[in-house]
mmCIF file with all atom_site columns, C-alpha atoms and ligand atoms in Angstrom:
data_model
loop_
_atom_site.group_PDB
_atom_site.id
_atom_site.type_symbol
_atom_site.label_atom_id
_atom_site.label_alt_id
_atom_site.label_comp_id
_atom_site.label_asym_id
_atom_site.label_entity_id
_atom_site.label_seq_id
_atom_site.pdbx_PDB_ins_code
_atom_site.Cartn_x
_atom_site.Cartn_y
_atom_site.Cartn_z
_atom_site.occupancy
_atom_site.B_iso_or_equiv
_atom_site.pdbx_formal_charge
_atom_site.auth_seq_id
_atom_site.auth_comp_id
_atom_site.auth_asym_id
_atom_site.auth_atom_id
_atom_site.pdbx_PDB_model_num
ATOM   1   C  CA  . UNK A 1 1   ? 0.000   0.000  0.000   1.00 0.00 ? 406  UNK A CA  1
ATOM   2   C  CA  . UNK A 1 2   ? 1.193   3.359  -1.083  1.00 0.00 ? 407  UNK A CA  1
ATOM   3   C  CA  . UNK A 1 3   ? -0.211  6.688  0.283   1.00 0.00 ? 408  UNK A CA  1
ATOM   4   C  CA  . UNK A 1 4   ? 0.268   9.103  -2.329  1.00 0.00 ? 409  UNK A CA  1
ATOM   5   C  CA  . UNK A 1 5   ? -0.920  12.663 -2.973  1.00 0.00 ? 410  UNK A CA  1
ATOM   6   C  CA  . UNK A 1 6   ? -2.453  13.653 -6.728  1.00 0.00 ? 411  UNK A CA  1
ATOM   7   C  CA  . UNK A 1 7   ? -3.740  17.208 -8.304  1.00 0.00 ? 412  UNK A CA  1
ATOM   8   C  CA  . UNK A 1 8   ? -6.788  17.080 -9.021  1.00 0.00 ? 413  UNK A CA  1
ATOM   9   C  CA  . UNK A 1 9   ? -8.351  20.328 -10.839 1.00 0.00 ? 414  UNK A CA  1
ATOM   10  C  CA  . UNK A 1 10  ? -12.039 21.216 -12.106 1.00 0.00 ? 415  UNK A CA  1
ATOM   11  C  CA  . UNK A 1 11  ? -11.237 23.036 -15.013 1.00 0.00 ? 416  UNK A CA  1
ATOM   12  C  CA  . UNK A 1 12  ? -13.300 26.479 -16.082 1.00 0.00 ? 417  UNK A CA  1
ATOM   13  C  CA  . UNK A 1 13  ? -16.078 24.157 -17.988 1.00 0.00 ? 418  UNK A CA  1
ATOM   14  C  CA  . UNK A 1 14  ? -16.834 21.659 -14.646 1.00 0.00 ? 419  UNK A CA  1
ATOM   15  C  CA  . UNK A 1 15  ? -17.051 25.577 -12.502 1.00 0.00 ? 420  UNK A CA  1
ATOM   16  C  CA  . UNK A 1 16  ? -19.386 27.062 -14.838 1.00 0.00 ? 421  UNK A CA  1
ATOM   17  C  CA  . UNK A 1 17  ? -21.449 24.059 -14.933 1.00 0.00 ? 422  UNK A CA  1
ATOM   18  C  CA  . UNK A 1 18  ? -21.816 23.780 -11.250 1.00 0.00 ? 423  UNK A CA  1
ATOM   19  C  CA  . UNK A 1 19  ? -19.951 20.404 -11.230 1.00 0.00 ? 424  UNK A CA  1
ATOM   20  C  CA  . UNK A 1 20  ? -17.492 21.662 -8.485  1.00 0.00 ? 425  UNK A CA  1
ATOM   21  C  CA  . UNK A 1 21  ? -19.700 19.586 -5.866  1.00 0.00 ? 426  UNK A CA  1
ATOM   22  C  CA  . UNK A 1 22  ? -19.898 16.952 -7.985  1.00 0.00 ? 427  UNK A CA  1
ATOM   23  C  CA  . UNK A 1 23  ? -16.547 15.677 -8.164  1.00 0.00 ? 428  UNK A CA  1
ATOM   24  C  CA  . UNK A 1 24  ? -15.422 16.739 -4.753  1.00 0.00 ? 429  UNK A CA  1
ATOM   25  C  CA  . UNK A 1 25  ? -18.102 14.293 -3.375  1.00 0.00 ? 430  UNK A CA  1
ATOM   26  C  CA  . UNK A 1 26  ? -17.097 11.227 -5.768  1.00 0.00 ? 431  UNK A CA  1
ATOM   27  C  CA  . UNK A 1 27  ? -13.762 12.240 -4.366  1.00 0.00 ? 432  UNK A CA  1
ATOM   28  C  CA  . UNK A 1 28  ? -15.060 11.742 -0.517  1.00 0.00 ? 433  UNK A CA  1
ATOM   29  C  CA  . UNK A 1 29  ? -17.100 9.091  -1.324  1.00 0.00 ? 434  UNK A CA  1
ATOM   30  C  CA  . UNK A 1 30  ? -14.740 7.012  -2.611  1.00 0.00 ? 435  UNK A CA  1
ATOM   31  C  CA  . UNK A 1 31  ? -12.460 7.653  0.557   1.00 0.00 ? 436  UNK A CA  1
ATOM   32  C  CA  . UNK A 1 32  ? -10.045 9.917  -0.563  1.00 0.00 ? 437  UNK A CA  1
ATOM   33  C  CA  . UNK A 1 33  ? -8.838  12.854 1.760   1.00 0.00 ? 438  UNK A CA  1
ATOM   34  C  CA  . UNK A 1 34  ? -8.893  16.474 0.770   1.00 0.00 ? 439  UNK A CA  1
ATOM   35  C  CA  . UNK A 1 35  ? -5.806  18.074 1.619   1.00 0.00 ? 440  UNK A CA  1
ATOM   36  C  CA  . UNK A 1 36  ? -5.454  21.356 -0.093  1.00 0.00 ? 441  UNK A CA  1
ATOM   37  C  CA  . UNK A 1 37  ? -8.016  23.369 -2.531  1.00 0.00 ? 442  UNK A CA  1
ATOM   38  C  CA  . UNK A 1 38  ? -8.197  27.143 -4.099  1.00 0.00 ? 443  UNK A CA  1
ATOM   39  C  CA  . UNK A 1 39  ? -9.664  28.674 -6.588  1.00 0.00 ? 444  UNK A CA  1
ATOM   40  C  CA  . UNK A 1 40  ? -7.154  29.973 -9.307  1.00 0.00 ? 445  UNK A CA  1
ATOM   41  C  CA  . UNK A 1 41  ? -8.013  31.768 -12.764 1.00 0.00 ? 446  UNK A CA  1
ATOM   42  C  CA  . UNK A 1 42  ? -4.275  30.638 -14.284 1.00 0.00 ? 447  UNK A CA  1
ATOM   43  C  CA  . UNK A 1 43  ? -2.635  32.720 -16.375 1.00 0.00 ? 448  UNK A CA  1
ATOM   44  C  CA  . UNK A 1 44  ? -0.838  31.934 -19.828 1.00 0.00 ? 449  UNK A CA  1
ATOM   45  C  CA  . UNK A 1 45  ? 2.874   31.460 -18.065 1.00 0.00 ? 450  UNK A CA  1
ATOM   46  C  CA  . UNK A 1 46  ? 1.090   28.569 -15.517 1.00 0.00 ? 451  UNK A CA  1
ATOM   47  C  CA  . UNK A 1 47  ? -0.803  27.258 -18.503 1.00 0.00 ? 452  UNK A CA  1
ATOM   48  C  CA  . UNK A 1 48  ? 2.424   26.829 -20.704 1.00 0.00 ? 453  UNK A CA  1
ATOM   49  C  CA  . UNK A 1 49  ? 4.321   25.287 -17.688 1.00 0.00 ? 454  UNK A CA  1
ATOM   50  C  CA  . UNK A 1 50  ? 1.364   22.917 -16.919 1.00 0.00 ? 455  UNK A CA  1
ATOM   51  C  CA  . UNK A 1 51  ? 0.920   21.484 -19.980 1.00 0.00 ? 456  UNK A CA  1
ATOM   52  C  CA  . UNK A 1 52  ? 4.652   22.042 -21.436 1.00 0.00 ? 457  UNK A CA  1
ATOM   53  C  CA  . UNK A 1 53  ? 4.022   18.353 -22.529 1.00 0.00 ? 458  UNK A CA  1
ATOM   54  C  CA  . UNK A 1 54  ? 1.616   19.551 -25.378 1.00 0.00 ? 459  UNK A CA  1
ATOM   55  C  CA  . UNK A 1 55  ? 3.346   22.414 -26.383 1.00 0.00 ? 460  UNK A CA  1
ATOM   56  C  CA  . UNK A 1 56  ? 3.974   22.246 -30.977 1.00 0.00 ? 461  UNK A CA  1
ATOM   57  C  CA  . UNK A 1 57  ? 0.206   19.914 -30.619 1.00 0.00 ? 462  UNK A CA  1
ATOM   58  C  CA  . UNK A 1 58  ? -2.389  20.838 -32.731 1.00 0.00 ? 463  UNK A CA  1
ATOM   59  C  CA  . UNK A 1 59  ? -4.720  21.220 -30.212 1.00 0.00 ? 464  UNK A CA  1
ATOM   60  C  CA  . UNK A 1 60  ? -1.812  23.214 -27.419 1.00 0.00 ? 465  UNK A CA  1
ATOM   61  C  CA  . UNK A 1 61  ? -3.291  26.862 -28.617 1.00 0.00 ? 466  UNK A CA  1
ATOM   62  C  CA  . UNK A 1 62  ? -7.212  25.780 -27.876 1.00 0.00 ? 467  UNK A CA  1
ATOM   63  C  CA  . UNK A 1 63  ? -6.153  24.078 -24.960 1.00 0.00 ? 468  UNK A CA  1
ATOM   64  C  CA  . UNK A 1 64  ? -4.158  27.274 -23.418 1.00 0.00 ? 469  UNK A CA  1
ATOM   65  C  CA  . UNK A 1 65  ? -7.451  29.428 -24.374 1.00 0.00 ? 470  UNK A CA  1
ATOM   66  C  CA  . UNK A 1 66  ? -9.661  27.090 -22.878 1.00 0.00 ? 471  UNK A CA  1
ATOM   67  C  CA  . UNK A 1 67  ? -8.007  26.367 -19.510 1.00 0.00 ? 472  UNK A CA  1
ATOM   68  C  CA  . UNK A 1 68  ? -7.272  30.362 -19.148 1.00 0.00 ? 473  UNK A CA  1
ATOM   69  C  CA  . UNK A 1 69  ? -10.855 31.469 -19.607 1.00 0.00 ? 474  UNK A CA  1
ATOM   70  C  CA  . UNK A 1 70  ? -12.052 31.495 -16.923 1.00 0.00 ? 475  UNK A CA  1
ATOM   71  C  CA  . UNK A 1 71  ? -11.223 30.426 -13.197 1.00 0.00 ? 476  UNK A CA  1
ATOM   72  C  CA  . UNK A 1 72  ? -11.192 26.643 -12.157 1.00 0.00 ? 477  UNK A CA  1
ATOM   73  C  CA  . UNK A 1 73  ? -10.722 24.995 -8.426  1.00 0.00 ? 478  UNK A CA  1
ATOM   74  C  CA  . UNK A 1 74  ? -7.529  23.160 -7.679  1.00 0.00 ? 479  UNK A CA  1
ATOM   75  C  CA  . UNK A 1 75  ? -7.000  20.335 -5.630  1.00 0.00 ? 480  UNK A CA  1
ATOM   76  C  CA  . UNK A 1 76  ? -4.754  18.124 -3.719  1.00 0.00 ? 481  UNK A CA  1
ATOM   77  C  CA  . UNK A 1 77  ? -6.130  14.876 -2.872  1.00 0.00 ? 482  UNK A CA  1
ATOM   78  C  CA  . UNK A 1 78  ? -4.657  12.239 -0.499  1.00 0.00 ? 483  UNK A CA  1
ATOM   79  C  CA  . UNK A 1 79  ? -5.165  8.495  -0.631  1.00 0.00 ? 484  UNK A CA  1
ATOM   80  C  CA  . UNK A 1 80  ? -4.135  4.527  -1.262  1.00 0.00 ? 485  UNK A CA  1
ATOM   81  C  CA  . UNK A 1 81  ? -2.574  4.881  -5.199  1.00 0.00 ? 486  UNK A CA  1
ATOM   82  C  CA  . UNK A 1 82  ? -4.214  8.435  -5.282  1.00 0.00 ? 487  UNK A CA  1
ATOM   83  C  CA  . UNK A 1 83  ? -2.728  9.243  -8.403  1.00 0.00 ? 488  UNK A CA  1
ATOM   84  C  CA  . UNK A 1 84  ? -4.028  5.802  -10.615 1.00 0.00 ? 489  UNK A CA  1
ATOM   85  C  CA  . UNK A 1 85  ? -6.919  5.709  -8.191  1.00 0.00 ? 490  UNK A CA  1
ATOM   86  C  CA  . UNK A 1 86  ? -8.229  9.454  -9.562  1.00 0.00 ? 491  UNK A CA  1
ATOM   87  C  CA  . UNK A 1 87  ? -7.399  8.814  -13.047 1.00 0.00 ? 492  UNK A CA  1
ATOM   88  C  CA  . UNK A 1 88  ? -9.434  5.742  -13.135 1.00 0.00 ? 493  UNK A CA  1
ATOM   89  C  CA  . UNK A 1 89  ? -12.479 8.530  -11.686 1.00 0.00 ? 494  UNK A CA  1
ATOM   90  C  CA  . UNK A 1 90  ? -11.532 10.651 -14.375 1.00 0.00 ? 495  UNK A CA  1
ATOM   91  C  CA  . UNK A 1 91  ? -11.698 8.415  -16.674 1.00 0.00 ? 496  UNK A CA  1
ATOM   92  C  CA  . UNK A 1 92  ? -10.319 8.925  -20.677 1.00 0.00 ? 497  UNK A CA  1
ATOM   93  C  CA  . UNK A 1 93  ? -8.956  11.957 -22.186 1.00 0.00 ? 498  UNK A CA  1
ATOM   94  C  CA  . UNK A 1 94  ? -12.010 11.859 -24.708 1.00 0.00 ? 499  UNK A CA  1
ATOM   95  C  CA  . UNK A 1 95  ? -15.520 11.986 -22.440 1.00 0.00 ? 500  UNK A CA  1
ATOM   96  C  CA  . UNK A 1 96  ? -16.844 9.720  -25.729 1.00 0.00 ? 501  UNK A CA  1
ATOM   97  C  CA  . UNK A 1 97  ? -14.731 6.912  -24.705 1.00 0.00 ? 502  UNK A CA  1
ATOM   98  C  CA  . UNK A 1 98  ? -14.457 7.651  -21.143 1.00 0.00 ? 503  UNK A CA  1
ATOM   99  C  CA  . UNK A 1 99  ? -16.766 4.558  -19.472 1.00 0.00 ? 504  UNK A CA  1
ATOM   100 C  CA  . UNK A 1 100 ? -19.974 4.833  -17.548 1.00 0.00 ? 505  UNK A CA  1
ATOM   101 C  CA  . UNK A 1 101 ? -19.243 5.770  -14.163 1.00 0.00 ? 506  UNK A CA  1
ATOM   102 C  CA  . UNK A 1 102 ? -16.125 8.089  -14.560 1.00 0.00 ? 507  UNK A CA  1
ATOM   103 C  CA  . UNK A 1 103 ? -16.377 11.547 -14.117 1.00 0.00 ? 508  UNK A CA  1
ATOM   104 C  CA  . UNK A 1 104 ? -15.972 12.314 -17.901 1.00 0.00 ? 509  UNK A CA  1
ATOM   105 C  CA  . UNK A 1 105 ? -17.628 9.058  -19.350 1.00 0.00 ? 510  UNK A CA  1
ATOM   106 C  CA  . UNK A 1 106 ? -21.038 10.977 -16.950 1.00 0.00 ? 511  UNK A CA  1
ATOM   107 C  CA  . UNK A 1 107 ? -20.649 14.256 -17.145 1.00 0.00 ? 512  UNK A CA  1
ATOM   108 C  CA  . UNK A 1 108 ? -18.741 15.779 -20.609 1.00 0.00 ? 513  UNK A CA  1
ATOM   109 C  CA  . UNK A 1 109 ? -19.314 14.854 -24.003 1.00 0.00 ? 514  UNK A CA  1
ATOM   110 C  CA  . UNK A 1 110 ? -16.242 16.475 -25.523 1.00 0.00 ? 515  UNK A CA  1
ATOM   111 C  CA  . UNK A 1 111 ? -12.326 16.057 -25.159 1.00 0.00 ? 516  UNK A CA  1
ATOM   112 C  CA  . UNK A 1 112 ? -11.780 20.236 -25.370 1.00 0.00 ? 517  UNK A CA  1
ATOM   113 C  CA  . UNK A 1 113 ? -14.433 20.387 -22.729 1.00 0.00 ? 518  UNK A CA  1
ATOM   114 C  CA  . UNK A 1 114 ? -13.412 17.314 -20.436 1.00 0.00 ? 519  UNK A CA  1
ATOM   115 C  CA  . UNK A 1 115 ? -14.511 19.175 -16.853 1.00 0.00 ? 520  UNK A CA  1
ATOM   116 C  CA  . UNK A 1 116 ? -11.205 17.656 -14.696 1.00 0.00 ? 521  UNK A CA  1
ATOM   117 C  CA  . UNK A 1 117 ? -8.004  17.094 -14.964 1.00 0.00 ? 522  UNK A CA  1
ATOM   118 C  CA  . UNK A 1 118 ? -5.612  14.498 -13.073 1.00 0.00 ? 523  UNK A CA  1
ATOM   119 C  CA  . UNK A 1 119 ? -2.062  13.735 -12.421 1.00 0.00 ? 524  UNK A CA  1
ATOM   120 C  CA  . UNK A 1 120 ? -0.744  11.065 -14.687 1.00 0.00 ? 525  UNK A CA  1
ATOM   121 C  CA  . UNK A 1 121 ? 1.821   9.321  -12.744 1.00 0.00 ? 526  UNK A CA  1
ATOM   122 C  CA  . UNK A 1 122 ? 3.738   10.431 -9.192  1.00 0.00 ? 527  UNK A CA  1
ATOM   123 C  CA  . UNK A 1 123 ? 6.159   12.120 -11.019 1.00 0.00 ? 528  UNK A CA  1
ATOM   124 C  CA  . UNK A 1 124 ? 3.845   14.108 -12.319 1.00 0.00 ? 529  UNK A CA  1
ATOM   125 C  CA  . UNK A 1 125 ? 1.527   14.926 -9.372  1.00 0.00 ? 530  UNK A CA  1
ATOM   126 C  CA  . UNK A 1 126 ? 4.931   15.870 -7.782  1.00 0.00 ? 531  UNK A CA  1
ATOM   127 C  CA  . UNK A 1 127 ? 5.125   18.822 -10.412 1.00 0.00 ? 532  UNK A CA  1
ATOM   128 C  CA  . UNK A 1 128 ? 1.701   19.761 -10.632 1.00 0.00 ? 533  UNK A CA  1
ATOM   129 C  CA  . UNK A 1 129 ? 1.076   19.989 -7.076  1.00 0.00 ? 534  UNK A CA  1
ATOM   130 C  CA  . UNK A 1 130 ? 4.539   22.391 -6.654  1.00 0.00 ? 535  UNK A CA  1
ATOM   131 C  CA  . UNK A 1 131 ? 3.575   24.134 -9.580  1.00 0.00 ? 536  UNK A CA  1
ATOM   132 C  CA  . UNK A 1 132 ? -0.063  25.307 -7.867  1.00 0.00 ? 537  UNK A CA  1
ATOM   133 C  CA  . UNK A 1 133 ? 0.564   24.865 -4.363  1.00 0.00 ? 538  UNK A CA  1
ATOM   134 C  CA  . UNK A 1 134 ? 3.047   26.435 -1.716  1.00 0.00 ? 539  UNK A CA  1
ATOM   135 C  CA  . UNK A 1 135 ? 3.509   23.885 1.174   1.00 0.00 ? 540  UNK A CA  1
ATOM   136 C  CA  . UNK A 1 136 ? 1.922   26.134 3.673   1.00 0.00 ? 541  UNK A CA  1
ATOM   137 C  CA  . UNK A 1 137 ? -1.562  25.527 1.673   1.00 0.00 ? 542  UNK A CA  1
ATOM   138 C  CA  . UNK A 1 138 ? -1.371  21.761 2.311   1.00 0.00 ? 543  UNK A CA  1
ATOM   139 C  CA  . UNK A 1 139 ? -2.770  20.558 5.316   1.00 0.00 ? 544  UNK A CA  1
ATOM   140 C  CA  . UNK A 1 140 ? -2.056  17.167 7.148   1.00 0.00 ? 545  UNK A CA  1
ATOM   141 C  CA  . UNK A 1 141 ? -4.494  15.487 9.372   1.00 0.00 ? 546  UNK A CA  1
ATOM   142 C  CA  . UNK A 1 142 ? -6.221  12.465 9.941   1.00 0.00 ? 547  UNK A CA  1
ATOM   143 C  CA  . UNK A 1 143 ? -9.722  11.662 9.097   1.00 0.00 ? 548  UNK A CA  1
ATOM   144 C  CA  . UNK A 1 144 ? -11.476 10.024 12.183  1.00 0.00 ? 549  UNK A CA  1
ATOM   145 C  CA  . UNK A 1 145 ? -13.044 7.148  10.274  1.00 0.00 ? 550  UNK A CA  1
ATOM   146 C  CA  . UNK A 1 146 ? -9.604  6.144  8.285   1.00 0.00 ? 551  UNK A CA  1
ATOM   147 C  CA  . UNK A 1 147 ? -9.488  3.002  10.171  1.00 0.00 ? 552  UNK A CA  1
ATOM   148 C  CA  . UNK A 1 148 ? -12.522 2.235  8.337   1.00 0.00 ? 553  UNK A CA  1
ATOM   149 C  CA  . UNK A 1 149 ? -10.901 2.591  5.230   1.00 0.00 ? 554  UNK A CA  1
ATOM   150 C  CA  . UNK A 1 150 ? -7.913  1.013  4.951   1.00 0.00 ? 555  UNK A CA  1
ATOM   151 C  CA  . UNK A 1 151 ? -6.946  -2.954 5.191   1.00 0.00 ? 556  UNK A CA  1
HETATM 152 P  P1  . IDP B 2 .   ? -5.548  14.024 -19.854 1.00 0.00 ? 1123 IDP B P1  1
HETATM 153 O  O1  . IDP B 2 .   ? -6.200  15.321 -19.395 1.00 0.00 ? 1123 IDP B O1  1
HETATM 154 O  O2  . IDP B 2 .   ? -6.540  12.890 -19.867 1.00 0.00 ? 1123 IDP B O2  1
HETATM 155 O  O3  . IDP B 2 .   ? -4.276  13.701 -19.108 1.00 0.00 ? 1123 IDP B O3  1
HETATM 156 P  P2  . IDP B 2 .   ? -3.864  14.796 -22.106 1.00 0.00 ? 1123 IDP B P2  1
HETATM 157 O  O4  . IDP B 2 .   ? -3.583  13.947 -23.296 1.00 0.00 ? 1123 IDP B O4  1
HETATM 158 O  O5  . IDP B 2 .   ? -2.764  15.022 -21.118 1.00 0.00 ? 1123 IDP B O5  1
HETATM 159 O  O6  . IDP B 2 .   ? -5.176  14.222 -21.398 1.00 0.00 ? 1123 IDP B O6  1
HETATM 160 O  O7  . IDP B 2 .   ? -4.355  16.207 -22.653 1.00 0.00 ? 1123 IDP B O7  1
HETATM 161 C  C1  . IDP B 2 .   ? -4.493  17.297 -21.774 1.00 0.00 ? 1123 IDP B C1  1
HETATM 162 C  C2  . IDP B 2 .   ? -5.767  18.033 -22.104 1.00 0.00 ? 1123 IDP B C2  1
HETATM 163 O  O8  . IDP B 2 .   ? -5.670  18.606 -23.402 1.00 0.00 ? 1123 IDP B O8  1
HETATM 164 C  C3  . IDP B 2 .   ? -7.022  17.163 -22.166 1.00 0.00 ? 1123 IDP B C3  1
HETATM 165 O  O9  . IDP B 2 .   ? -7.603  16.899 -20.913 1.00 0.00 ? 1123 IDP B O9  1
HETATM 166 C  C4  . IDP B 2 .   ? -7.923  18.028 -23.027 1.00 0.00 ? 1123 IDP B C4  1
HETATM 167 O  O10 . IDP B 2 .   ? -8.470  19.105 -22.260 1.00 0.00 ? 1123 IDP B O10 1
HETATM 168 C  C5  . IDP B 2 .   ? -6.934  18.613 -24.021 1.00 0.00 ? 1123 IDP B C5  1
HETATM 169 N  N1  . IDP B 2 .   ? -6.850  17.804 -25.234 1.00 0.00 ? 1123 IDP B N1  1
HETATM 170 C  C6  . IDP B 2 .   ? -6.129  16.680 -25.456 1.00 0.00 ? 1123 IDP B C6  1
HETATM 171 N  N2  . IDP B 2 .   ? -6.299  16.195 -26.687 1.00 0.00 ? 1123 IDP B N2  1
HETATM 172 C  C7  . IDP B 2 .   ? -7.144  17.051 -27.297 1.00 0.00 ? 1123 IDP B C7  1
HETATM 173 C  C8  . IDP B 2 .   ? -7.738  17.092 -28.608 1.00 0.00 ? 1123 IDP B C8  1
HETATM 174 O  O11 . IDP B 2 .   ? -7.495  16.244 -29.465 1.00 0.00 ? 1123 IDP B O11 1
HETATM 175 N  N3  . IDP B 2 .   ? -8.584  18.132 -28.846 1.00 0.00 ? 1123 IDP B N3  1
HETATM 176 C  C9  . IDP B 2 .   ? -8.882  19.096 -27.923 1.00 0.00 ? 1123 IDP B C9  1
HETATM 177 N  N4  . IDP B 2 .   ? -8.357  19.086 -26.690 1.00 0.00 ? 1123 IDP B N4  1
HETATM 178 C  C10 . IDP B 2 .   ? -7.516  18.083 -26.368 1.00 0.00 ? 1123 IDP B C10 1
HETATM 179 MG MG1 . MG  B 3 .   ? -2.423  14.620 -19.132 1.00 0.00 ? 1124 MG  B MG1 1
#
């Protein structure tokens, strides 16, 4: 068992369609612990570092547009494999393929318009979460019914 931390962010489209609530509470449902959250309307410098991977892809300009539009709610979430554990929540890249049950596959219909996004791997949950998050916004505490949760 790993305990892992993962960034989690609803982006502009999941705010402005009141899904905020939504995903935090398939987030606490499923056990995982909330450990830091803001709201943030990012700029074009912590779009281009964000999502640096893209950058030359036909889609990179859309994507920089669509992410800076408006502001979106960032997240650090705690948990058992946090970081595969949220992606399987999330679901795939392209809501059409994403399966019934995942937060995409339910609630988005398009990949520009995909509501979340997740941490790929530790590695990169360890960049994203520096990237958005001083340490003094992170918060460490236990959850009283933990015992309940874990093996
Ligand atoms: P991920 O969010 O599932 O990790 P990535 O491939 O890392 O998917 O792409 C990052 C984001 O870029 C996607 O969530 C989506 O918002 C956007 N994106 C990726 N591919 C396309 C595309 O083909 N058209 C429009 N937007 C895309
Ligand atoms: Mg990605």
């Amino acid at each position: 068992m790993s305990r892992e931390q993962t960034f989690l962010m609803v982006k502009p489209d999941g705010l402005q369609r009141g899904l905020v609530g939504e995903v935090i509470r398939r987030m606490e449902n499923k056990g995982m612990k909330l450990v830091a959250m803001k709201m943030i309307h990012i700029d074009k410098d912590l779009a281009a570092h964000h999502y640096g991977e893209h950058k030359g892809k036909p889609f990179y300009d859309g994507l920089i547009k669509y992410i800076t539009s408006a502001p979106a709610v960032a997240m650090i979430w705690e948990g058992d494999d946090a970081v595969a554990m949220t992606r399987t929540m999330i679901g795939a890249t392209d809501p059409r393929k994403a399966e019934s049950g995942t937060i995409r596959g339910d609630l988005a219909m398009f990949t520009g318009k995909n509501i979340v996004h997740g941490s790929d791997s530790p590695e990169s949950a360890k960049r994203e979460i520096d990237l958005f998050f001083d340490d003094s916004e992170i918060y460490t505490y236990s959850l009283a019914h933990e015992n309940w949760l874990y093996d």
